[in-house]
CSV table of C-alpha atoms in Angstrom, one decimal:
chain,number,residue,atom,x,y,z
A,284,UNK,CA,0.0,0.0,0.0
A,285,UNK,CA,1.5,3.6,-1.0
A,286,UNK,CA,0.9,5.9,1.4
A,287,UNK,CA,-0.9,9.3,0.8
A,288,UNK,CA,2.2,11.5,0.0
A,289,UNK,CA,3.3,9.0,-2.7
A,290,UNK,CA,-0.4,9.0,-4.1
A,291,UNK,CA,0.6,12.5,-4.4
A,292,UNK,CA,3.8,12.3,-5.6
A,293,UNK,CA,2.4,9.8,-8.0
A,294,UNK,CA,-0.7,11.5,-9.1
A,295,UNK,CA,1.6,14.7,-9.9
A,296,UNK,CA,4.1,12.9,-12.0
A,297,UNK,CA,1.5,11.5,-14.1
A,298,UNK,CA,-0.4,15.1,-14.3
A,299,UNK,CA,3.0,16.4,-15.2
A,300,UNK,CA,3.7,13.3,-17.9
A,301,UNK,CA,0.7,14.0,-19.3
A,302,UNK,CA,1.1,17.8,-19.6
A,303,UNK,CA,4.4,17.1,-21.0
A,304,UNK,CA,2.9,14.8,-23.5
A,305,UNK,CA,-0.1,17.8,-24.3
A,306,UNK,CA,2.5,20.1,-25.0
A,307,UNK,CA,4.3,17.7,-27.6
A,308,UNK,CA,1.4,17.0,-29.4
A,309,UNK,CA,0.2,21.0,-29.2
A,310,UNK,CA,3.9,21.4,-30.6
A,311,UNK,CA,3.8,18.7,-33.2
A,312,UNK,CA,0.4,20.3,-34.4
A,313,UNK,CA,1.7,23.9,-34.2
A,314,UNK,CA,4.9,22.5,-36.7
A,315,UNK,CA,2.1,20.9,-38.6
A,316,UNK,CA,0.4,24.2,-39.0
A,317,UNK,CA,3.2,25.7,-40.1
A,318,UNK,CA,4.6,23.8,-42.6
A,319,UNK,CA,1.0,23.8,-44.3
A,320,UNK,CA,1.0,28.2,-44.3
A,321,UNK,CA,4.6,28.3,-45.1
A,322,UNK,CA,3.5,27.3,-48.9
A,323,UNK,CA,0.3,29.1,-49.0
A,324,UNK,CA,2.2,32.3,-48.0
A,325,UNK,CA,5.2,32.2,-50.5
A,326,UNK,CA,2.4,31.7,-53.2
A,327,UNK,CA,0.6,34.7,-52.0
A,328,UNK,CA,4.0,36.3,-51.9
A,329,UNK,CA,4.5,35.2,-55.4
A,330,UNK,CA,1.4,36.8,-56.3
A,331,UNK,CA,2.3,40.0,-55.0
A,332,UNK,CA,5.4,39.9,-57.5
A,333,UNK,CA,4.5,37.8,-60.1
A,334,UNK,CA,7.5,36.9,-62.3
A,335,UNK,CA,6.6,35.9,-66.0
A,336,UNK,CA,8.2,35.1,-69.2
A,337,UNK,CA,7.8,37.8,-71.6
A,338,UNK,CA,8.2,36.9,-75.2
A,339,UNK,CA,8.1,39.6,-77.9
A,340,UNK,CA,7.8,38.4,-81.3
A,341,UNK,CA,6.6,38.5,-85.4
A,342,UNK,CA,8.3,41.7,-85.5
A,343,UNK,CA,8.2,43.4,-88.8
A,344,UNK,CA,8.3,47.5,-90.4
A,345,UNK,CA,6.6,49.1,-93.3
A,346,UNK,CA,7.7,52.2,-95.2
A,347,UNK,CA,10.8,52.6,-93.5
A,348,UNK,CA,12.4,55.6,-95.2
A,349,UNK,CA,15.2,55.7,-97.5
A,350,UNK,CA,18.3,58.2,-96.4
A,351,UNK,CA,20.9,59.6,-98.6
A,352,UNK,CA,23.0,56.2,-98.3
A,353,UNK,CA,20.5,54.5,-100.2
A,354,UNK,CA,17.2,52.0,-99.0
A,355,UNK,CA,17.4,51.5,-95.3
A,356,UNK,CA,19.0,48.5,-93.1
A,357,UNK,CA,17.0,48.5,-90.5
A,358,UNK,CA,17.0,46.2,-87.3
A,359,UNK,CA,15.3,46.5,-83.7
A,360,UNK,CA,17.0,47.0,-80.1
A,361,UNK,CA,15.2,45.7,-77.6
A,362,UNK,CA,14.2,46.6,-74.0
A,363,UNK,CA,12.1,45.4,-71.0
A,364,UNK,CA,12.7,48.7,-68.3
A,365,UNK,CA,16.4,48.6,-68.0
A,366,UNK,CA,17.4,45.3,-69.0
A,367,UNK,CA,18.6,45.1,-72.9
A,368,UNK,CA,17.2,42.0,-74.4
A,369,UNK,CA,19.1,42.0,-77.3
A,370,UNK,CA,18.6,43.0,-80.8
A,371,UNK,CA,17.6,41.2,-84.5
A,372,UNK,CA,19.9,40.8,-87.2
A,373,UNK,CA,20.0,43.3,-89.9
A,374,UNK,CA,17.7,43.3,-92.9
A,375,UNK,CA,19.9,45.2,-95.9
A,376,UNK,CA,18.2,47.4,-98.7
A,377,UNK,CA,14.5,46.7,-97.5
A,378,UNK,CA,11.7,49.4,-96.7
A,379,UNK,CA,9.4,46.3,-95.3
A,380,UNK,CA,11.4,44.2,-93.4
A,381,UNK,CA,10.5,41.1,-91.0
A,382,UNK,CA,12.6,39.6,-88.4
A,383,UNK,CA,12.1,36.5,-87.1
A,384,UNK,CA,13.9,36.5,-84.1
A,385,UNK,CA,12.0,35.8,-80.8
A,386,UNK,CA,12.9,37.7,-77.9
A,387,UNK,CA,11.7,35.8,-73.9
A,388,UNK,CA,13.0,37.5,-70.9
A,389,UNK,CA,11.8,35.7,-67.4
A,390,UNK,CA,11.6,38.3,-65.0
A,391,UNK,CA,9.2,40.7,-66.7
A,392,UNK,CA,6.0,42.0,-64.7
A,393,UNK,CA,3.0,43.4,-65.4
A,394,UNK,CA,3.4,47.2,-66.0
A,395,UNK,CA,7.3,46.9,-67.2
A,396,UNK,CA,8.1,49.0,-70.0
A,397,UNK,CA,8.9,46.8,-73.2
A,398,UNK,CA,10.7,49.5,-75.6
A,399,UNK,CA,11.8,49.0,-79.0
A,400,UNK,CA,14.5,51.1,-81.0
A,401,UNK,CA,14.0,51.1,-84.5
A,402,UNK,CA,17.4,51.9,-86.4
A,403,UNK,CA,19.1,52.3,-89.7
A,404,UNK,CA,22.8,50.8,-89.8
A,405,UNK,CA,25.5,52.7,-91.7
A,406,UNK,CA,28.5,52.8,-91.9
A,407,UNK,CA,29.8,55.4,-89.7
A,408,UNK,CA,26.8,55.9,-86.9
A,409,UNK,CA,23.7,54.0,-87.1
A,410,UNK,CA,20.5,56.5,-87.3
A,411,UNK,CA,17.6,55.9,-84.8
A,412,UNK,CA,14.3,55.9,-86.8
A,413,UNK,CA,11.7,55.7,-84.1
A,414,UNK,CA,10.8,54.1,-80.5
A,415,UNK,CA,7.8,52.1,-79.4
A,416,UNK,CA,7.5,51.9,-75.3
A,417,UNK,CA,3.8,50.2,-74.0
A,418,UNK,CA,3.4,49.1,-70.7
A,419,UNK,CA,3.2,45.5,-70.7
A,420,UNK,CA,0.0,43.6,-69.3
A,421,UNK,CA,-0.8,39.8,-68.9
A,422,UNK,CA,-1.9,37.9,-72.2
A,423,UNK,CA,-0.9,38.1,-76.0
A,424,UNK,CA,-1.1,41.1,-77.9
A,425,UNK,CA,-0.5,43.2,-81.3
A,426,UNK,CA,0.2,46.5,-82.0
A,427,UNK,CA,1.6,49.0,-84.4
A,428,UNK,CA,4.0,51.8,-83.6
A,429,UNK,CA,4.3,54.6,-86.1
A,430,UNK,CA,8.1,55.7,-86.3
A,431,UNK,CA,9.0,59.4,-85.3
A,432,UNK,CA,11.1,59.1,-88.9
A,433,UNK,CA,8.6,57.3,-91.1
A,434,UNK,CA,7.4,53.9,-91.2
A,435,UNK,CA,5.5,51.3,-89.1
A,436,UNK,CA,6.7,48.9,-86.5
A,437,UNK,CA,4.2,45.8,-86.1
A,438,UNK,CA,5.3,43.6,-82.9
A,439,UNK,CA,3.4,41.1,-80.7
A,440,UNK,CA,4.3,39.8,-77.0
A,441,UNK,CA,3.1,37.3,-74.8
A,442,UNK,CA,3.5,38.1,-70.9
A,443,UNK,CA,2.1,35.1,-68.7
């Protein structure tokens, strides 16, 4: 028979196993919990900032004009904000040229400024014809540009 200070003693280690156990569990849930929002918030996160590929393509003039060095060779620069994509090969001696280079850049957002630098290549310095700048928005679109010096640039982009 135990006597009635180790019932006691007894009875309080099992109320403390048992609120050492409680707190385990409650700790093993709260980890639980939050490994479940940790993913739910860097998605909202994500959304906040949302990173997409940008691809600019099927980019093509009409009437580009003609300068004293003869039919123009004209090619494109391109821009998303500050970043320089790159730029399309030259097309020599014609007024409606085509490029088919396709441009994707990864970190673009909605509301970046895609800019495009229309230019003639010479021989000495290379004359700018005109600039396009939109503010880019989620989808695919076309649109024309109508250059400062003559002519008309026709580009589409997908951002999504």
């Amino acid at each position: 028979m135990l006597s009635r200070r180790e019932n006691s003693l007894a009875a309080c280690r099992e109320k403390s196993r048992w609120i050492g156990e409680k707190k385990d569990i409650k700790t093993t849930v709260s980890y639980q919990v939050m490994a479940f929002r940790l993913p739910l918030l860097l998605v909202l996160c994500s959304l906040t900032v949302a990173q997409s590929q940008l691809q600019l393509f099927n980019l093509r003039a009409t009437g580009l004009p003609s300068d004293l060095l003869g039919i123009t060779d004209g090619y494109v620069k391109v821009f998303c904000d500050s970043i320089s994509l790159g730029k399309t090969s030259i097309r020599h001696n014609e007024v409606n040229p085509w490029w088919e280079e396709v441009f994707a850049y990864f970190k673009a957002q909605e509301n970046n400024v895609l800019r495009l630098e229309v230019h003639d290549s010479d021989l000495v310095f290379d004359d700018l014809l005109g600039v396009c700048e939109r503010q880019i928005k989620l989808g695919t679109y076309e649109h024309d540009c109508i250059l400062n010096e003559g002519g008309t640039l026709h580009y589409a982009y997908t951002l999504g």
